[in-house]
Short mmCIF file of C-alpha atoms and ligand atoms in Angstrom, two decimals:
data_model
loop_
_atom_site.label_atom_id
_atom_site.label_comp_id
_atom_site.label_asym_id
_atom_site.label_seq_id
_atom_site.Cartn_x
_atom_site.Cartn_y
_atom_site.Cartn_z
CA MET A 1 -14.08 4.01 6.12
CA LYS A 2 -14.13 2.52 2.62
CA ILE A 3 -11.08 0.83 1.11
CA THR A 4 -11.19 -0.02 -2.60
CA TRP A 5 -8.66 -2.26 -4.31
CA LEU A 6 -7.81 -0.67 -7.68
CA GLY A 7 -5.68 -3.68 -8.64
CA HIS A 8 -2.04 -4.66 -7.97
CA SER A 9 -0.87 -2.59 -4.95
CA ALA A 10 -3.18 0.36 -5.60
CA PHE A 11 -5.74 1.19 -2.93
CA LEU A 12 -8.18 4.05 -2.57
CA ILE A 13 -8.98 4.95 1.05
CA GLU A 14 -12.02 7.14 1.60
CA GLY A 15 -12.55 8.55 5.07
CA SER A 16 -12.42 12.13 6.25
CA LYS A 17 -9.62 12.43 3.67
CA THR A 18 -9.31 10.72 0.30
CA ILE A 19 -6.05 8.90 -0.21
CA VAL A 20 -4.57 6.71 -2.88
CA ILE A 21 -1.54 4.45 -2.35
CA ASP A 22 0.64 3.22 -5.26
CA PRO A 23 -1.85 4.09 -8.04
CA PHE A 24 -0.62 1.95 -10.95
CA ILE A 25 -3.65 2.19 -13.25
CA SER A 26 -2.43 3.07 -16.76
CA GLY A 27 -0.85 -0.02 -18.30
CA ASN A 28 -2.07 -2.26 -15.49
CA PRO A 29 -3.81 -5.25 -17.12
CA LYS A 30 -5.86 -5.87 -13.97
CA ALA A 31 -6.75 -2.27 -13.09
CA SER A 32 -10.40 -1.81 -12.24
CA GLY A 33 -10.88 1.33 -14.28
CA ASP A 34 -9.11 4.35 -15.68
CA THR A 35 -7.77 7.19 -13.55
CA GLY A 36 -10.89 9.18 -14.42
CA THR A 37 -12.90 6.95 -12.08
CA ILE A 38 -10.72 7.92 -9.10
CA PRO A 39 -12.39 10.64 -7.01
CA LYS A 40 -10.69 13.89 -6.07
CA LEU A 41 -7.66 13.07 -3.94
CA ASP A 42 -6.18 14.81 -0.92
CA TYR A 43 -3.06 12.64 -0.65
CA VAL A 44 -1.02 10.37 -2.91
CA LEU A 45 1.25 7.94 -1.06
CA ILE A 46 4.07 6.12 -2.86
CA THR A 47 5.92 3.17 -1.28
CA HIS A 48 8.82 3.08 -3.77
CA ASP A 49 9.74 4.20 -7.26
CA HIS A 50 9.20 0.99 -9.24
CA GLU A 51 6.88 1.71 -12.14
CA ASP A 52 4.16 -0.66 -10.91
CA HIS A 53 3.89 1.56 -7.79
CA MET A 54 4.75 5.08 -9.00
CA GLY A 55 2.34 4.47 -11.87
CA ASP A 56 -0.02 7.43 -12.20
CA SER A 57 1.02 9.00 -8.89
CA PHE A 58 2.37 12.27 -10.20
CA ASP A 59 -0.38 12.70 -12.80
CA LEU A 60 -3.07 12.22 -10.15
CA ALA A 61 -1.33 14.55 -7.70
CA ASN A 62 -1.13 17.14 -10.45
CA ARG A 63 -4.78 16.62 -11.44
CA ASP A 64 -6.08 17.26 -7.92
CA ASN A 65 -3.30 19.42 -6.48
CA ALA A 66 -3.00 16.57 -3.96
CA MET A 67 -0.09 16.17 -1.55
CA VAL A 68 2.53 13.58 -2.49
CA VAL A 69 3.85 11.70 0.56
CA ALA A 70 6.91 9.54 -0.06
CA ILE A 71 10.48 8.94 0.94
CA HIS A 72 12.70 12.04 0.79
CA GLU A 73 14.19 11.36 -2.66
CA ILE A 74 10.85 10.71 -4.38
CA SER A 75 9.41 13.75 -2.63
CA GLN A 76 12.26 15.88 -3.96
CA LEU A 77 11.51 14.71 -7.50
CA ALA A 78 7.83 15.53 -7.01
CA SER A 79 8.75 19.02 -5.79
CA GLU A 80 11.02 19.56 -8.80
CA LYS A 81 8.03 18.73 -10.99
CA GLY A 82 6.02 21.44 -9.24
CA LEU A 83 3.86 19.12 -7.13
CA ARG A 84 2.94 19.64 -3.50
CA SER A 85 4.99 17.11 -1.57
CA GLU A 86 6.17 16.12 1.88
CA GLY A 87 9.17 13.82 2.24
CA MET A 88 9.87 11.48 5.12
CA ASN A 89 11.89 8.39 5.94
CA ILE A 90 11.75 5.02 7.68
CA GLY A 91 10.55 5.19 11.29
CA GLY A 92 9.16 8.70 10.97
CA SER A 93 5.65 10.07 11.08
CA LEU A 94 3.93 12.98 9.40
CA HIS A 95 0.92 14.62 10.99
CA PHE A 96 -1.58 16.29 8.71
CA GLU A 97 -5.01 17.60 9.59
CA GLY A 98 -7.12 14.46 9.99
CA LEU A 99 -4.35 12.09 8.94
CA LYS A 100 -1.14 10.62 10.29
CA VAL A 101 1.27 8.73 8.05
CA HIS A 102 3.98 6.50 9.52
CA MET A 103 6.73 5.17 7.26
CA THR A 104 7.85 1.60 7.89
CA THR A 105 10.66 -0.65 6.77
CA ALA A 106 10.27 -2.79 3.67
CA VAL A 107 12.84 -5.26 2.34
CA HIS A 108 12.96 -4.97 -1.45
CA SER A 109 14.84 -2.65 -3.85
CA ALA A 110 14.36 0.81 -5.30
CA ASN A 111 16.18 3.25 -7.57
CA LEU A 112 15.33 6.43 -5.72
CA GLY A 113 15.87 6.53 -1.97
CA ARG A 114 14.72 3.14 -0.83
CA GLU A 115 11.67 0.95 -0.45
CA ALA A 116 9.16 1.54 2.35
CA GLY A 117 5.71 0.77 3.68
CA PHE A 118 3.09 2.93 5.40
CA VAL A 119 0.78 2.85 8.36
CA VAL A 120 -2.08 5.23 7.64
CA GLU A 121 -3.92 6.48 10.71
CA MET A 122 -7.24 8.18 9.98
CA ASP A 123 -10.62 8.44 11.73
CA GLY A 124 -9.30 6.23 14.55
CA LYS A 125 -8.39 3.40 12.16
CA PHE A 126 -4.97 1.97 11.39
CA ILE A 127 -4.16 0.56 7.94
CA TYR A 128 -0.79 -0.98 7.08
CA HIS A 129 0.30 -1.05 3.41
CA ALA A 130 3.46 -3.16 3.24
CA GLY A 131 4.62 -1.98 -0.18
CA ASP A 132 6.77 -4.57 -1.91
CA THR A 133 8.63 -6.63 0.66
CA GLY A 134 9.82 -9.97 1.85
CA VAL A 135 8.85 -11.00 5.32
CA PHE A 136 11.02 -9.47 8.08
CA THR A 137 11.01 -9.88 11.85
CA ASP A 138 10.61 -6.14 12.55
CA MET A 139 6.99 -6.61 11.50
CA VAL A 140 6.61 -7.55 15.18
CA ILE A 141 7.41 -3.92 16.03
CA ILE A 142 4.84 -2.63 13.54
CA GLY A 143 2.24 -4.98 15.04
CA ASP A 144 3.15 -3.93 18.58
CA SER A 145 3.16 -0.22 17.75
CA PHE A 146 -0.15 0.03 15.92
CA PRO A 147 -3.49 -1.71 16.57
CA LEU A 148 -3.96 -2.62 12.92
CA ASP A 149 -7.52 -2.76 11.67
CA LEU A 150 -6.34 -3.79 8.22
CA ALA A 151 -3.11 -5.01 6.61
CA LEU A 152 -2.53 -4.92 2.84
CA LEU A 153 0.13 -7.51 2.04
CA PRO A 154 1.80 -8.66 -1.19
CA ILE A 155 1.45 -12.41 -1.83
CA GLY A 156 2.48 -12.74 -5.50
CA ASP A 157 5.88 -14.31 -4.74
CA ARG A 158 9.01 -13.91 -6.91
CA TYR A 159 9.45 -10.15 -6.20
CA THR A 160 7.77 -10.11 -2.77
CA MET A 161 6.43 -12.42 -0.11
CA GLY A 162 4.50 -15.42 -1.34
CA PRO A 163 1.40 -16.83 0.36
CA LYS A 164 3.28 -18.76 3.04
CA SER A 165 5.68 -15.99 4.11
CA ALA A 166 2.84 -13.44 3.96
CA ALA A 167 0.95 -15.66 6.41
CA ARG A 168 3.98 -15.49 8.72
CA ALA A 169 3.77 -11.71 8.38
CA VAL A 170 0.12 -11.82 9.47
CA ARG A 171 1.07 -13.64 12.67
CA MET A 172 3.60 -10.89 13.50
CA LEU A 173 1.30 -7.99 12.58
CA SER A 174 -1.94 -9.28 14.16
CA PRO A 175 -4.29 -7.22 11.98
CA LYS A 176 -8.05 -7.60 12.40
CA LYS A 177 -8.40 -8.02 8.64
CA VAL A 178 -5.93 -8.64 5.84
CA VAL A 179 -6.29 -8.12 2.07
CA PRO A 180 -3.80 -9.79 -0.30
CA MET A 181 -2.34 -7.70 -3.14
CA HIS A 182 0.42 -7.78 -5.79
CA PHE A 183 -0.66 -11.13 -7.29
CA GLU A 184 -1.83 -12.28 -10.76
CA THR A 185 -1.36 -8.80 -12.31
CA PHE A 186 1.28 -10.47 -14.47
CA PRO A 187 1.77 -14.24 -14.91
CA LEU A 188 5.05 -14.10 -12.94
CA LEU A 189 3.16 -13.11 -9.78
CA HIS A 190 1.81 -16.60 -9.25
CA GLY A 191 0.97 -16.57 -5.52
CA LYS A 192 -2.65 -17.61 -4.96
CA PRO A 193 -4.99 -15.86 -2.52
CA ASP A 194 -6.68 -19.16 -1.59
CA ASP A 195 -3.31 -20.57 -0.51
CA PHE A 196 -2.72 -17.42 1.53
CA GLN A 197 -6.09 -17.80 3.22
CA ASN A 198 -5.31 -21.44 4.09
CA PHE A 199 -1.90 -20.55 5.56
CA VAL A 200 -3.39 -17.69 7.63
CA GLY A 201 -6.10 -19.92 9.07
CA ASP A 202 -7.81 -18.19 11.98
CA ALA A 203 -4.91 -15.76 12.68
CA SER A 204 -6.84 -12.96 10.93
CA GLU A 205 -9.86 -12.41 8.72
CA VAL A 206 -8.66 -12.72 5.12
CA VAL A 207 -10.71 -10.64 2.69
CA ILE A 208 -10.02 -11.57 -0.93
CA LEU A 209 -11.06 -8.76 -3.23
CA LYS A 210 -11.28 -8.50 -7.00
CA PRO A 211 -10.00 -5.27 -8.58
CA GLY A 212 -12.68 -2.63 -8.10
CA GLU A 213 -14.17 -4.27 -5.01
CA ASN A 214 -14.09 -2.64 -1.60
CA LEU A 215 -14.46 -3.33 2.08
CA ASN A 216 -15.42 -1.19 5.02
CA ILE A 217 -13.55 -1.01 8.31
NI1 LIG B 301 8.92 -3.09 -6.43
MN1 LIG B 302 5.92 -4.25 -7.32
#
């Protein structure tokens, strides 16, 4: 399965289904390309309604007639706009053909519904996208519940975990690999991936990507 970092918190996951999470491309100074470079999508997952996460979500869902998966209130808005959408909430799971999506707690803010994270289960792999969040002890439950092959964690500080608290998150989640996100897009997001790697040590394999780069799991 191929996971491509599109910049900020946006990831493209290509397995038996093609999924994008938090596709903030237009107006993103560190985006790896324009939305035209994103392949045809089956699912668009949104962690919360801040603009740097909603981004191009609805436009991409509309382009590909893809299914929007988000918290109930965002899903309702998507439906009102004529998009295909399935709503859910914290602690719940949605089972699609070839894909399971589990919605997890996040500790942040949101205007619509509330903030969340996702565990994506596809082709026997488990990927955790934390959304925007501070570190929280219930990450132990996420780590216990899912054998995470990959965790995508914000490290930019100020609005989310910084490098040190994200390293604490890694020790609770026990993912095989971890990719830092939500840093350096804007100067305020000053957390450094090298610091994160040093704090994590040998607790997990840290993979530092540049926007547009990918890894396989
Ligand atoms: Ni946010
Ligand atoms: Mn954000």
